[in-house]
Amino acid sequence: MASSFPYRPSIDGLRAIAILDVFIFHLHPSWLPGGFVGVDVFFVLSGYLITSVITAEHHAGNFSLRKFYQRRIARLFPAFLAMAIATMVAALFIYSAQDLASTGESLAAAVASVINLRLMLQGGYFELSPDAEPFLHCWSLSVEEQFYLVYPILLVLLHRKSRKTLMIGLAGLSLASFALCLVLTQLRAPWAFYLLPTRAWELLAGGLFALKKPGSWMPRTSKWAPLAGIALLIASFALIREARGFPGYQALLPVIGTLAVIAGSGTGQDNWLQRVLASPLLVSIGKLSYSLYLWHWPVFSFVDYKLLFLDEWPRALIKIAITLPAAIASYRLIECPARAALNRPSARVPAFSALAASLLIGIPLGISIRDTNYLNVSGSADIKLTFNEKQTAGSIILLGDSHGSMYGHMVKQLTDELGYRLTVASVASGDPLPLASAGSSTRKSIWEHSLEIVRQEAPDVVILACQWTAKLDQDGSRLGAALEQLRPLTRKIILLTQPPRLPPNATREAIRQGARPPFYEEEIQRTRRLHVNAEVLAMTSENITVIDVENLFHDSQGAIPLVDAEGRLLYHDRGHLSDRGAQQVKARLEDAIKAR
């Protein structure tokens, strides 16, 4: 099912420039600081090509939305699915339980083409932990796929009007999108970066360009526009910096540069730019660009995560050595054959069926992976997670904030082994203790919901773990007040003290940049933590057991261990244990549960 729009090798050459810049930036940002704007080049190219194809087919009288979406499925879906499956399998062996849970959630969002929204709410592109976000690069695919859902219908409707209406309509939408981009970049930069409404002007700019006749944007006699376009792209890649008011007005540089290059390579003349962009090497890389884009980021993430103690250059070489064969294999064995097979008219039903099946399987699977590997109550404080409901050996409730949730995976394993029912009511970023002041809110506090759950369940054991420095620094009496109300409702309460906090130079990124053990807790943080831990330890009584985790997470010299004997990380981040770290506490917790 070939498009009626003629193939232009120079477009693949421009794709090659875009993917190489993104690749180099992700390999090491300092090597090409603005390389991430290669994505903006792809946006313009997508708008240009999609508009060209739809317009050509509309004028020929053979445009069909079903045919259009079938081509999109054939073009994007098979290679994406292969990458997603391989990424989840690798994450299963490489990531901690918490990071695996996050990857599962990202899988669901990526399959549903809304991962840009998830990342927008989670944090800025330049602020996230890149080695634990193997689907991070899929944000741009989500933006394009959202655009594909709306734009073809809009374009066909506008084509039925006058040409003037068509141009004014698209130009008006583009200007509105650009204005929104400028405003949101100042107010909420992550929203401006990830949202389709603030990125649509880049795709629409390519679309508007495609609607003009060749050469009408740039006189054939002009030899400077393509040179200016290349200069603008080079300036973009070299001068634009991450997280400095981007996209905003800065995105004009790669957008205008891309348009000028398209014009300079499409005037019909045999100019130097067209010859360069149509060179066999650039065309080959351009054809490989989608597979390169798909596979490079998961590989980079896993290598950085697993080999964080390895020096920079060996890691870079390993990334390249894995990515290039994976991309080539994906292109030749998956992308090309699948596109040819799924583009056939007879393959329309199988193509749409395969997409639907992937949505129906991929989204629940990702959510299941998240819920299995990170036990945390989110959204509403009155929700609880229950496990092993038919077990009769006893019952346990896990309460707390994110420090309670970081033990959830381990506690679930332990209750499985002991035959206990388990209820998880810990809330990351929540406050599970009585508030100092009830205030005027009519909503129940997390503490009130937690107490209600304990009252209803009447558990044998309540486990409570918190970031005590945040909960008890201002009012140490809050823990005593909580225990006073919990004691009559359960046979035993188990409190866990707060483990040491890693210093700033013990992050994975800092280690990749050269920081090395031993790592010691900052003195001011250690003093605060030991003070509140002492308050927790003082709560020990007849039915209150306190497990002090202090000596599990520092050696005789006070250094904090970062990995276990198998080289697995003990910390998820500076303040939270990984599932491997939580395993260090398992034996003590088991003894406390069994003790009478």
Short mmCIF file of C-alpha atoms in Angstrom, two decimals, residues 15 47 104 107 133 148 154 195 250 291 381 417 435 439 550:
data_model
loop_
_atom_site.label_atom_id
_atom_site.label_comp_id
_atom_site.label_asym_id
_atom_site.label_seq_id
_atom_site.Cartn_x
_atom_site.Cartn_y
_atom_site.Cartn_z
CA ARG A 15 16.26 12.26 9.64
CA GLY A 47 3.98 17.27 10.07
CA GLY A 104 5.63 -1.31 34.35
CA LEU A 107 4.91 0.47 29.74
CA GLU A 133 13.14 5.40 32.86
CA TYR A 148 -2.18 11.54 14.23
CA LEU A 154 -9.13 18.08 10.70
CA LEU A 195 1.91 18.42 25.92
CA GLN A 250 14.10 28.71 21.49
CA SER A 291 14.75 1.75 15.13
CA ALA A 381 -6.16 7.57 51.38
CA GLU A 417 5.99 -17.58 53.58
CA LEU A 435 -2.16 15.64 62.93
CA GLY A 439 -7.99 21.86 61.13
CA GLU A 550 20.96 1.17 62.22
#
